[in-house]
mmCIF file of C-alpha atoms and ligand atoms in Angstrom:
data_model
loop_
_atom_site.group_PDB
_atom_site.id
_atom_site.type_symbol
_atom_site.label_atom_id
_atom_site.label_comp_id
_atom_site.label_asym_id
_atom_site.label_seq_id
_atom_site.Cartn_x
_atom_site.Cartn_y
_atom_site.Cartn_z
ATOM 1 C CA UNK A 1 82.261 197.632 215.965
ATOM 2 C CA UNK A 2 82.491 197.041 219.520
ATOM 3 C CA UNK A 3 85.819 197.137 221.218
ATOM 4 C CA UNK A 4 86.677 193.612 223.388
ATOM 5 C CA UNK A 5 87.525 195.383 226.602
ATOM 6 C CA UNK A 6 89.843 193.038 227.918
ATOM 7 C CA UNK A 7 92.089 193.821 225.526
ATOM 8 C CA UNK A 8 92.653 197.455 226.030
ATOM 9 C CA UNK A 9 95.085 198.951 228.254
ATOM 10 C CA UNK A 10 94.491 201.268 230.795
ATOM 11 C CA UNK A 11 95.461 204.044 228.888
ATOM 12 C CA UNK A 12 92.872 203.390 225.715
ATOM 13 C CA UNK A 13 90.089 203.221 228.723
ATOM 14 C CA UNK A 14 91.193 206.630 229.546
ATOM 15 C CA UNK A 15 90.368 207.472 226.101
ATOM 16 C CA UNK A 16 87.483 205.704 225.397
ATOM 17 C CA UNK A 17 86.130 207.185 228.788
ATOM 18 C CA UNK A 18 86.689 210.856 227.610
ATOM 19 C CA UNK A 19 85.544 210.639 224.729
ATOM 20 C CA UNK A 20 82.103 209.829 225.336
ATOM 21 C CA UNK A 21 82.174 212.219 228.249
ATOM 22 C CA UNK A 22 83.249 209.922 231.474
ATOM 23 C CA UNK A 23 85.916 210.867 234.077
ATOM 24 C CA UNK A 24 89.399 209.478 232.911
ATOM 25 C CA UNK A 25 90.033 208.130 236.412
ATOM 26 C CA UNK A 26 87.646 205.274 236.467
ATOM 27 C CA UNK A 27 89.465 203.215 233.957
ATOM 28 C CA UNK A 28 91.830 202.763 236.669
ATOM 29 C CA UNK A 29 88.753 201.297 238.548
ATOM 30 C CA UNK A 30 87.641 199.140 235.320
ATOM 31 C CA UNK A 31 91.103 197.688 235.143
ATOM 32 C CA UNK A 32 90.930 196.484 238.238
ATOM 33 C CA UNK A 33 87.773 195.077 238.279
ATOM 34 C CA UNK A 34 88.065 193.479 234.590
ATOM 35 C CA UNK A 35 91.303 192.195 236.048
ATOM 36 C CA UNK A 36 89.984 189.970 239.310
ATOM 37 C CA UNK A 37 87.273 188.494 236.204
ATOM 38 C CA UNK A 38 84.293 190.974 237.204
ATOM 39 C CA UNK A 39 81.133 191.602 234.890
ATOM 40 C CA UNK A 40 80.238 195.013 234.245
ATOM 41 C CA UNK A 41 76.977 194.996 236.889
ATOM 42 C CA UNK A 42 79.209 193.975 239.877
ATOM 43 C CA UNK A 43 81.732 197.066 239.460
ATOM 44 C CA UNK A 44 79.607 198.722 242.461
ATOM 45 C CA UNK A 45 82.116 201.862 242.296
ATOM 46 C CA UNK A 46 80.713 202.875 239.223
ATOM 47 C CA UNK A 47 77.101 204.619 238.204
ATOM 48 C CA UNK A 48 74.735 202.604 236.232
ATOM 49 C CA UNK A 49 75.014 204.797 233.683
ATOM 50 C CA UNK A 50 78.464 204.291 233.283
ATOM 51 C CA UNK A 51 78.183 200.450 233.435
ATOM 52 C CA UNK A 52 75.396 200.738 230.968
ATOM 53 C CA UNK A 53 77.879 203.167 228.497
ATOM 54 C CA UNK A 54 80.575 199.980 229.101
ATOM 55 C CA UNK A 55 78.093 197.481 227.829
ATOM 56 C CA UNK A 56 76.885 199.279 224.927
ATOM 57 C CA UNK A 57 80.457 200.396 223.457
ATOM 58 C CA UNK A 58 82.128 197.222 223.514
ATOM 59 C CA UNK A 59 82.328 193.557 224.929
ATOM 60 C CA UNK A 60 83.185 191.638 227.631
ATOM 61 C CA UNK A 61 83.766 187.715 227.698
ATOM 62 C CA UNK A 62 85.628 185.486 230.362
ATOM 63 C CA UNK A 63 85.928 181.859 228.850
ATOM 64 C CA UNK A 64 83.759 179.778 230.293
ATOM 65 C CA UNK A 65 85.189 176.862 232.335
ATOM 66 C CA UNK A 66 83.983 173.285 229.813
ATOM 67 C CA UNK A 67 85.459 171.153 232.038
ATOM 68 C CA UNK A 68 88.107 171.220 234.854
ATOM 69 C CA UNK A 69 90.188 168.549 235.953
ATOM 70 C CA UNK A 70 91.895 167.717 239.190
ATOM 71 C CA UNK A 71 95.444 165.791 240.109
ATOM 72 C CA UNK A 72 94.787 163.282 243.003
ATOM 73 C CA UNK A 73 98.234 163.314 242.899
ATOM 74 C CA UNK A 74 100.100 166.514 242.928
ATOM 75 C CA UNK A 75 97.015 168.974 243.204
ATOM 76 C CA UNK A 76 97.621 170.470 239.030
ATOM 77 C CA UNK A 77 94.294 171.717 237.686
ATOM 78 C CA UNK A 78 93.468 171.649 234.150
ATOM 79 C CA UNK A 79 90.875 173.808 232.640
ATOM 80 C CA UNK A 80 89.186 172.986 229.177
ATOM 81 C CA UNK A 81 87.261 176.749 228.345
ATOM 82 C CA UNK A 82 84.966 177.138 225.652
ATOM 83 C CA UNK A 83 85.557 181.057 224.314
ATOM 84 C CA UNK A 84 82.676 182.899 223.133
ATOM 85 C CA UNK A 85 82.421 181.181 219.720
ATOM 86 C CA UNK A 86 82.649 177.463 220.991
ATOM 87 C CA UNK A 87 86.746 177.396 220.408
ATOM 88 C CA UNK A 88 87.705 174.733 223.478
ATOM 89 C CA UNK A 89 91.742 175.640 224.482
ATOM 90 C CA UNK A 90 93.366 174.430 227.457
ATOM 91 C CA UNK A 91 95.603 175.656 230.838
ATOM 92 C CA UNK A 92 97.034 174.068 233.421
ATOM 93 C CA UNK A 93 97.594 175.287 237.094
ATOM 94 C CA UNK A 94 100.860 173.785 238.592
ATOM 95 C CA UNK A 95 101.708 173.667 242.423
ATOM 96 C CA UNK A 96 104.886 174.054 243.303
ATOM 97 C CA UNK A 97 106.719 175.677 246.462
ATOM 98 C CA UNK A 98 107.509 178.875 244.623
ATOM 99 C CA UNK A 99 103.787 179.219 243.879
ATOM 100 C CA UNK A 100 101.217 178.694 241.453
ATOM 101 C CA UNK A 101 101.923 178.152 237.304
ATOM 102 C CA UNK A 102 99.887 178.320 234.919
ATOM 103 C CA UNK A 103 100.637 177.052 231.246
ATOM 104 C CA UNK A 104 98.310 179.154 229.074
ATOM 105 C CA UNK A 105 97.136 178.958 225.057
ATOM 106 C CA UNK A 106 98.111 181.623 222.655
ATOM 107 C CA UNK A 107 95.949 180.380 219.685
ATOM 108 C CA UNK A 108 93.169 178.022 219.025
ATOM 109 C CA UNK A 109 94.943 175.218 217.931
ATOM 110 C CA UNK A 110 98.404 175.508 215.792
ATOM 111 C CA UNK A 111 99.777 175.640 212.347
ATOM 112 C CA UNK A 112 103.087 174.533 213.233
ATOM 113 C CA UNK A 113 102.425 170.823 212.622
ATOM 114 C CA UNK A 114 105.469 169.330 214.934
ATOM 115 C CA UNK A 115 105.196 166.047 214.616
ATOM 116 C CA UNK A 116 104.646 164.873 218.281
ATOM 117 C CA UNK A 117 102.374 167.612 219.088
ATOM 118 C CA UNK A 118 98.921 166.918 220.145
ATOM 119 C CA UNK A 119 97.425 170.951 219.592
ATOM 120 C CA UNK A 120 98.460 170.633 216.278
ATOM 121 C CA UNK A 121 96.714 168.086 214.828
ATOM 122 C CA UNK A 122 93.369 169.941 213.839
ATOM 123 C CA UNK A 123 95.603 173.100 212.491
ATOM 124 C CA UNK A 124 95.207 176.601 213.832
ATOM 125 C CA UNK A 125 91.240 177.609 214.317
ATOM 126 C CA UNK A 126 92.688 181.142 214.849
ATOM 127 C CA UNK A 127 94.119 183.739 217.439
ATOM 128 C CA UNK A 128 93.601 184.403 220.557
ATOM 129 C CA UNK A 129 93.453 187.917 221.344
ATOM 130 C CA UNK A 130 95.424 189.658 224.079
ATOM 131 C CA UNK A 131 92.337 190.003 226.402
ATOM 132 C CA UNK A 132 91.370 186.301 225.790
ATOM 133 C CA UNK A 133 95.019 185.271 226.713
ATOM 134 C CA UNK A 134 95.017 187.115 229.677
ATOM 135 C CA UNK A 135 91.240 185.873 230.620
ATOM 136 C CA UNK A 136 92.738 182.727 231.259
ATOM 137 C CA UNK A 137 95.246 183.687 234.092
ATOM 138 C CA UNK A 138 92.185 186.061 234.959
ATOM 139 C CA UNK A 139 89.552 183.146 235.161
ATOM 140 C CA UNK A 140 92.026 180.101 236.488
ATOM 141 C CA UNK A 141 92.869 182.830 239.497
ATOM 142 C CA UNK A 142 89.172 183.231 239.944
ATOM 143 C CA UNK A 143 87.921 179.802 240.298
ATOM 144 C CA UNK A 144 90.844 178.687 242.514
ATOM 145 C CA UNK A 145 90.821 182.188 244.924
ATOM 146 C CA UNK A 146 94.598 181.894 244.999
ATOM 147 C CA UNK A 147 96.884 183.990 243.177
ATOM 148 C CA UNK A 148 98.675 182.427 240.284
ATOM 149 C CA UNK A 149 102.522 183.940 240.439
ATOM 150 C CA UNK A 150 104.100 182.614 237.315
ATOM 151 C CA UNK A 151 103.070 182.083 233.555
ATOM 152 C CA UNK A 152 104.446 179.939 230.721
ATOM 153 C CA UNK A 153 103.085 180.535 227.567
ATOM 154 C CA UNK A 154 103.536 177.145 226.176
ATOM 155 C CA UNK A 155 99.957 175.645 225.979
ATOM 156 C CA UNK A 156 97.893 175.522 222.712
ATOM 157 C CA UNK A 157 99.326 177.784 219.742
ATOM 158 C CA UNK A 158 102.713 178.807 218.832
ATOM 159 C CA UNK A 159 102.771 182.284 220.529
ATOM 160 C CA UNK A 160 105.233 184.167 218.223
ATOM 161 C CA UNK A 161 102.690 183.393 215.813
ATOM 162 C CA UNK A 162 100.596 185.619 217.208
ATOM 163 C CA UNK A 163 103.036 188.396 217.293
ATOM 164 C CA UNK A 164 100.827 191.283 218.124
ATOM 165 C CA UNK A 165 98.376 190.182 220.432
ATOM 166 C CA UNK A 166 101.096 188.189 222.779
ATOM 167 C CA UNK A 167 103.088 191.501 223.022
ATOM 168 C CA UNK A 168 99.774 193.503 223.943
ATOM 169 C CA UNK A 169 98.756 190.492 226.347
ATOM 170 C CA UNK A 170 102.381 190.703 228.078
ATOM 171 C CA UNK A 171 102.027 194.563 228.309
ATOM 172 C CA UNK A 172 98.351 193.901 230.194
ATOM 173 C CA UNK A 173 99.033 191.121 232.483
ATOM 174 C CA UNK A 174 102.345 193.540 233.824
ATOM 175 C CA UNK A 175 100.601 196.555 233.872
ATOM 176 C CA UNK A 176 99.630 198.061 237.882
ATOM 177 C CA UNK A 177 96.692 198.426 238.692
ATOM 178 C CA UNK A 178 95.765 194.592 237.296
ATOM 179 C CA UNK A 179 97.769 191.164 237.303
ATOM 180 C CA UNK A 180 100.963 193.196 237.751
ATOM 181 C CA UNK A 181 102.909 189.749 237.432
ATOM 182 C CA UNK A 182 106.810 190.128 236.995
ATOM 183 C CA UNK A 183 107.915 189.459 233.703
ATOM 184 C CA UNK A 184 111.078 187.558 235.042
ATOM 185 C CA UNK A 185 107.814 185.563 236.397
ATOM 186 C CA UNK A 186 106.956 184.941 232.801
ATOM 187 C CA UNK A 187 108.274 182.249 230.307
ATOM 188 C CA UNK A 188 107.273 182.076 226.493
ATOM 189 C CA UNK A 189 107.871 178.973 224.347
ATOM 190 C CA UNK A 190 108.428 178.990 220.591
ATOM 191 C CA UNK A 191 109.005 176.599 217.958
ATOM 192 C CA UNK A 192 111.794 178.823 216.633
ATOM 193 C CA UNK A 193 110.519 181.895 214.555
ATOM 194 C CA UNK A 194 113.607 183.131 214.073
ATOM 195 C CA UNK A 195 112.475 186.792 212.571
ATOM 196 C CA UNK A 196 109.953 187.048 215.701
ATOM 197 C CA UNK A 197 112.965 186.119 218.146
ATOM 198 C CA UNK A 198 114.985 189.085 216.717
ATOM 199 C CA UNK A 199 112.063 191.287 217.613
ATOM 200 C CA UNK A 200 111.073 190.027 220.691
ATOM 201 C CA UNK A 201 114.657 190.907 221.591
ATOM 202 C CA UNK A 202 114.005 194.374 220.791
ATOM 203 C CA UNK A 203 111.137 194.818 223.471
ATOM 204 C CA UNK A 204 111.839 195.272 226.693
ATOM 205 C CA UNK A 205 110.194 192.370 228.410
ATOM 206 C CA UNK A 206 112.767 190.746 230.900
ATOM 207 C CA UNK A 207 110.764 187.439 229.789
ATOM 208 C CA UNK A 208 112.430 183.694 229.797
ATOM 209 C CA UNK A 209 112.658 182.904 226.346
ATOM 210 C CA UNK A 210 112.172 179.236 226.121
ATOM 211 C CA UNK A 211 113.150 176.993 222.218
ATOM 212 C CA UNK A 212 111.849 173.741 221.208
ATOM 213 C CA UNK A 213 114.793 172.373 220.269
ATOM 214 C CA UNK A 214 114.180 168.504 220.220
ATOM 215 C CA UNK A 215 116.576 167.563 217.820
ATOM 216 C CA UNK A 216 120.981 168.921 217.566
ATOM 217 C CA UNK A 217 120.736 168.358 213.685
ATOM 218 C CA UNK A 218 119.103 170.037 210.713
ATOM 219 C CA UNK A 219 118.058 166.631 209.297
ATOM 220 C CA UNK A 220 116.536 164.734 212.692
ATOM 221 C CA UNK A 221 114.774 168.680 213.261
ATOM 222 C CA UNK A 222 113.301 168.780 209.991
ATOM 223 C CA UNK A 223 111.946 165.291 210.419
ATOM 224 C CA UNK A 224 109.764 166.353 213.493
ATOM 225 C CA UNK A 225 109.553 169.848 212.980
ATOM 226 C CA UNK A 226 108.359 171.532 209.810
ATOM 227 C CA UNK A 227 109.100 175.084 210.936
ATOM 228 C CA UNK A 228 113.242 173.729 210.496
ATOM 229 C CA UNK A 229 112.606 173.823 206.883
ATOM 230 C CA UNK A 230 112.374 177.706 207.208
ATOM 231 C CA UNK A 231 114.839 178.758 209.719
ATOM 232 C CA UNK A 232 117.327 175.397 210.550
ATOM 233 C CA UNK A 233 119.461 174.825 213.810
ATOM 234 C CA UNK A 234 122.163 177.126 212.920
ATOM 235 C CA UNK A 235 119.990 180.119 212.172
ATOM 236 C CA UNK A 236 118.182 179.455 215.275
ATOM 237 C CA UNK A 237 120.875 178.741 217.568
ATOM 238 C CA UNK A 238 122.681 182.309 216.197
ATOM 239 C CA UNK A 239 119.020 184.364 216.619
ATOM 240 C CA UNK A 240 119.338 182.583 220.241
ATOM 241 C CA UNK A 241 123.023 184.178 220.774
ATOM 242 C CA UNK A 242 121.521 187.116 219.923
ATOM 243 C CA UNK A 243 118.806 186.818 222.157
ATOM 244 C CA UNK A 244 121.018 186.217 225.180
ATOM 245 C CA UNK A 245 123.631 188.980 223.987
ATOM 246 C CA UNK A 246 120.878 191.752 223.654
ATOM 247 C CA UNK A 247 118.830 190.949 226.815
ATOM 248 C CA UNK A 248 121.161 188.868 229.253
ATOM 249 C CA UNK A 249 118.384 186.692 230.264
ATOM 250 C CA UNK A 250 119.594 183.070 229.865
ATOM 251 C CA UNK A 251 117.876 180.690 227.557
ATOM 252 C CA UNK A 252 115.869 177.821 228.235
ATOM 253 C CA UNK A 253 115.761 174.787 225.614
ATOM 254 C CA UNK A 254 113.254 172.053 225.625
ATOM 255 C CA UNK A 255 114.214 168.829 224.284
ATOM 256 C CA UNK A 256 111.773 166.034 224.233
ATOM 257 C CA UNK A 257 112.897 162.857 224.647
ATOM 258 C CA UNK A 258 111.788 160.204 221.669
ATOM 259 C CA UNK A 259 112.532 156.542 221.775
ATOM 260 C CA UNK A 260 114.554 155.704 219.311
ATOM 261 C CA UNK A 261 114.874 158.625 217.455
ATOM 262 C CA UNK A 262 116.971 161.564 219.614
ATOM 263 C CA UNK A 263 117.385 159.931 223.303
ATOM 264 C CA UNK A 264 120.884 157.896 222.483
ATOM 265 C CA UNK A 265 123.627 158.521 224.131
ATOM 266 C CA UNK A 266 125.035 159.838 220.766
ATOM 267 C CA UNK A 267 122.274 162.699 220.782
ATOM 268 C CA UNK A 268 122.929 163.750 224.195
ATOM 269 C CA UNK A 269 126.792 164.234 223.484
ATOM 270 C CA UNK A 270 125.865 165.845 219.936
ATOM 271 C CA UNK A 271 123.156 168.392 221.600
ATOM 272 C CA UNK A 272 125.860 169.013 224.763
ATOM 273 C CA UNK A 273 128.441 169.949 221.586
ATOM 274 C CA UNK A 274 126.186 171.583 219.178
ATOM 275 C CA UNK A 275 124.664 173.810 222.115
ATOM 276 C CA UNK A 276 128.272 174.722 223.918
ATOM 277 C CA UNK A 277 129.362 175.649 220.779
ATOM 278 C CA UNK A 278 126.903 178.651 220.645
ATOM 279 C CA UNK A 279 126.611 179.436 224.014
ATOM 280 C CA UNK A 280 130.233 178.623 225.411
ATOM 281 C CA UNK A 281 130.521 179.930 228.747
ATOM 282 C CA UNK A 282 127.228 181.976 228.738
ATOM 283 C CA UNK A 283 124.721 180.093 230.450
ATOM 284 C CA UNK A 284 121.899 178.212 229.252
ATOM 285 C CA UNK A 285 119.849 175.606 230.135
ATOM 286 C CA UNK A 286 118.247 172.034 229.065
ATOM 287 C CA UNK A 287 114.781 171.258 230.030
ATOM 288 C CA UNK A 288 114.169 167.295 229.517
ATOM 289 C CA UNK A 289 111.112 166.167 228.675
ATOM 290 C CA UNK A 290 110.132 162.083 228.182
ATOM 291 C CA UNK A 291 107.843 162.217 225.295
ATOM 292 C CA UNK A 292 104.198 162.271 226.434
ATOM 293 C CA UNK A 293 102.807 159.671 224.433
ATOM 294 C CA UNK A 294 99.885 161.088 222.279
ATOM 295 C CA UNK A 295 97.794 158.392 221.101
ATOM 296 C CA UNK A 296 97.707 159.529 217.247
ATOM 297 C CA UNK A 297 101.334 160.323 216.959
ATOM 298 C CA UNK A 298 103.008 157.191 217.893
ATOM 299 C CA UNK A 299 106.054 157.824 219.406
ATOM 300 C CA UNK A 300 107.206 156.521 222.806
ATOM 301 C CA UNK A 301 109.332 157.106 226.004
ATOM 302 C CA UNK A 302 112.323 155.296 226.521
ATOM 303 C CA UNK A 303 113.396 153.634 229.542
ATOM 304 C CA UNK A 304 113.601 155.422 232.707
ATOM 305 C CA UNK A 305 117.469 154.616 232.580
ATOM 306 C CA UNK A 306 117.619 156.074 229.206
ATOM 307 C CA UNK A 307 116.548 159.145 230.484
ATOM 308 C CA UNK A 308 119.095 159.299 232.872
ATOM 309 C CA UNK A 309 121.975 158.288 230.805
ATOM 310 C CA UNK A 310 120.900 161.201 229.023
ATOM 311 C CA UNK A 311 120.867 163.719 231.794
ATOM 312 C CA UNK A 312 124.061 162.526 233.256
ATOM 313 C CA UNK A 313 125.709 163.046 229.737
ATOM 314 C CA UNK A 314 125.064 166.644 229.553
ATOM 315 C CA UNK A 315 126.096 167.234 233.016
ATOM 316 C CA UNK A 316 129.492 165.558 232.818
ATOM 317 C CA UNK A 317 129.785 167.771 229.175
ATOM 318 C CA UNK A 318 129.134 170.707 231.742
ATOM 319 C CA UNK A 319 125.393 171.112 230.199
ATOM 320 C CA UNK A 320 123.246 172.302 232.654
ATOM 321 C CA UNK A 321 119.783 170.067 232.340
ATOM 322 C CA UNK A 322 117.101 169.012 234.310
ATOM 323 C CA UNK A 323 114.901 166.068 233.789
ATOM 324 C CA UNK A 324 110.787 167.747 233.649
ATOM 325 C CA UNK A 325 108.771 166.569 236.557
ATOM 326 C CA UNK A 326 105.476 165.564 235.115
ATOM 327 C CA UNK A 327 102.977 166.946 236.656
ATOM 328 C CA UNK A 328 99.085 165.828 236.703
ATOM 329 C CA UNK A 329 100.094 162.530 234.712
ATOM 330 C CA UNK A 330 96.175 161.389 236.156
ATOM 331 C CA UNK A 331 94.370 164.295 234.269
ATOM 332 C CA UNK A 332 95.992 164.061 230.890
ATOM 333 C CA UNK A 333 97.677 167.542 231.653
ATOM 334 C CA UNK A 334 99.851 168.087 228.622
ATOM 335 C CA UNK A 335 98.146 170.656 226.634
ATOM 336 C CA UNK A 336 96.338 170.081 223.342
ATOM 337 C CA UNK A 337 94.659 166.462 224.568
ATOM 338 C CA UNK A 338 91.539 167.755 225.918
ATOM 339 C CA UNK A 339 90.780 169.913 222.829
ATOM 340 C CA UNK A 340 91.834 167.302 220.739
ATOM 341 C CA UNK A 341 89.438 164.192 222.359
ATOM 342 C CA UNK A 342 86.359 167.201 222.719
ATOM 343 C CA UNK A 343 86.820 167.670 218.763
ATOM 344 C CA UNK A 344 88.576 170.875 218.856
ATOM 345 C CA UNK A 345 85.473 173.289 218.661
ATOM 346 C CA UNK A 346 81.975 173.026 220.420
ATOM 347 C CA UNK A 347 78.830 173.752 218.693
HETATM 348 N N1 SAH B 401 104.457 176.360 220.221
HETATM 349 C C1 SAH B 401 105.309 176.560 221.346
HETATM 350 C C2 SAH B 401 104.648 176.352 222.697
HETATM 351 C C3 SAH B 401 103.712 175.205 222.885
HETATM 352 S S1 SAH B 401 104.286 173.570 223.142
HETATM 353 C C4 SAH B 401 106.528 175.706 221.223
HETATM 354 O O1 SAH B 401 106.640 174.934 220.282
HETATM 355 O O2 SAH B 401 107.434 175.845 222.038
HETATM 356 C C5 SAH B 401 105.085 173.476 224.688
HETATM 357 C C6 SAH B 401 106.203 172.442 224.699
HETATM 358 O O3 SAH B 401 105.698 171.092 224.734
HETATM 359 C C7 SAH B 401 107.097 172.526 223.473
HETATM 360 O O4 SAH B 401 108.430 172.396 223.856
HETATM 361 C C8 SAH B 401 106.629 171.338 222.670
HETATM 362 O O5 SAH B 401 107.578 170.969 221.731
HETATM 363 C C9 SAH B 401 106.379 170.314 223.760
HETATM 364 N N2 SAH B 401 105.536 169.184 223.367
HETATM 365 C C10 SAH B 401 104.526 169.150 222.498
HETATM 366 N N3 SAH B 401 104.013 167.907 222.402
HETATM 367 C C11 SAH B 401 104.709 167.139 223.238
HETATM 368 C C12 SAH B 401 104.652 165.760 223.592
HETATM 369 N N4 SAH B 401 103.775 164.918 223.028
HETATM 370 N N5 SAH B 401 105.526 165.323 224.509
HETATM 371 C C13 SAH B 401 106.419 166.153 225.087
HETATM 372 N N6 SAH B 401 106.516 167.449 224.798
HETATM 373 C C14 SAH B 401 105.683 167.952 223.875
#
């Protein structure tokens, strides 16, 4: 079987060069030129033998770019690719001062099921693999000719449910020689697997670990989250301790604000309690998100003073939060919607 040559490190190009009789150096080269999204005939450093070896021993696919939106407002690009077998997943490029964003997809849809989540209503399709994770940075950086200097994972999939292939992606896109982006450059969302937080703990990526929280009880979190049926707040909230006391990088929780169901004034002083309680004087902090209101789910944002009841609550409880800025609210730019309205898969 051919290999998928995005998905090998430099060090298994070394390999795979030796063995069938190449110099070990050029993988160096390949990286590099895989890396800035480069087809096998442009690498002009290389013999045409060797680029004719490359193509016969394994494969080489950049998405392709579906459809790409623009912001007329605030400049955030979103990209709708089609992967070599039709899958459609989205990212988004965010402007800010500090640089370019981009939210990437870790699987073709999602198995998770959370109830206001757009990406999961077809289910999970399948994996992405490391090389078509990192072809998205790879291909976004491409079309725009900037560089992009941060990632979040926290696009289409749940990425500690692809274990494997997110570790391999985050030891590509750091590696010299190719990205080389920063892993404190580098945030990665989960719904709360608690078992893949312990070992994600265990590598040593200086990565921002990021929870969907959403809710401060087991009850209201099992409501809107399935996955709190495995592993509820408490267990999460300890793995999270854990987290923090293992690598010292502090946590970032997401809590999405729902009408009517978590965005009281109650809920903000429960999460402020429930969340001090575990993290006491280590710090953390609460990303605030209004609800972005996907047409099949239902639910709805509350009112703009709501939201800041809410936010002023956790500060005064000494809760460091910050209310989301939404960015490219003219392009739909929340992942999941795209892939959703195009039918999930093309044919
Ligand atoms: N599976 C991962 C990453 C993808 S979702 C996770 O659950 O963290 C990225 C973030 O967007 C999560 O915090 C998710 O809960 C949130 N989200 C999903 N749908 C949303 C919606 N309709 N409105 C606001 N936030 C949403």
């Amino acid at each position: 079987m051919k290999k998928e040559i995005l998905s090998m490190t430099i060090e298994e190009l070394e390999e795979m060069l030796v063995s069938i009789g190449e110099k070990k150096y050029k993988a160096k080269q390949i990286f590099a030129w895989l890396h800035k999204g480069a087809c096998f005939e442009e690498m002009s450093d290389l013999s045409k033998k060797t680029r004719e070896k490359l193509d016969e021993l394994t494969v080489l696919n950049y998405p392709k770019i579906e459809q790409k939106l623009v912001s007329a407002i605030d400049g955030t690009v979103k990209y709708l690719f089609a992967m070599y077998d039709g899958q459609l997943i989205e990212s988004v490029v965010m402007r800010y001062k500090h640089g370019n964003s981009i939210c990437i997809s870790s699987q073709a849809g999602c198995r998770m099921g959370c109830k206001f989540c757009a990406s999961t209503l077809g289910g999970r399709a399948r994996d992405l693999s490391a090389g078509e994770i990192l072809s998205q940075v790879i291909t976004a950086q491409k079309d725009l000719g900037e560089r992009i200097d941060n990632i979040v994972m926290m696009g289409i999939g749940e990425p500690l449910d692809n274990y494997d292939n997110v570790i391999r992606f985050l030891t590509l896109v750091g590696a010299k020689g190719g990205l080389n982006i920063g892993y404190r450059h580098i945030s990665l969302s989960t719904c709360g697997l608690v078992d893949k937080i312990d070992r994600l703990a265990e590598e040593n990526y200086p990565i921002t670990l990021s929870i969907s929280l959403h809710a401060s009880s087991d009850e209201e979190r099992s409501e809107i989250m399935p996955i709190n049926n495995k592993w509820g707040v408490d267990e999460l909230l300890m793995a999270c301790r854990r987290y923090f006391d293992k690598t010292g990088r502090r946590i970032s929780f997401e809590y999405t604000l729902i009408q009517g169901k978590n965005d009281s004034p109650f809920h903000a002083k429960k999460l402020a309690k429930l969340l001090l309680k575990y993290f006491d004087k280590a710090p953390f902090h609460v990303n605030l998100i209004p609800v972005n209101e996907v047409k099949e789910r239902g639910f709805k944002q509350g009112s703009e003073k709501s939201i800041q009841t809410f936010v002023s609550i956790l500060e005064q409880n000494g809760v460091n939060a910050t209310r989301r800025r939404r960015l490219g609210s003219d392009i739909n730019a929340s992942c999941g919607q795209l892939r959703a309205g195009a039918g999930s898969a093309k044919n």
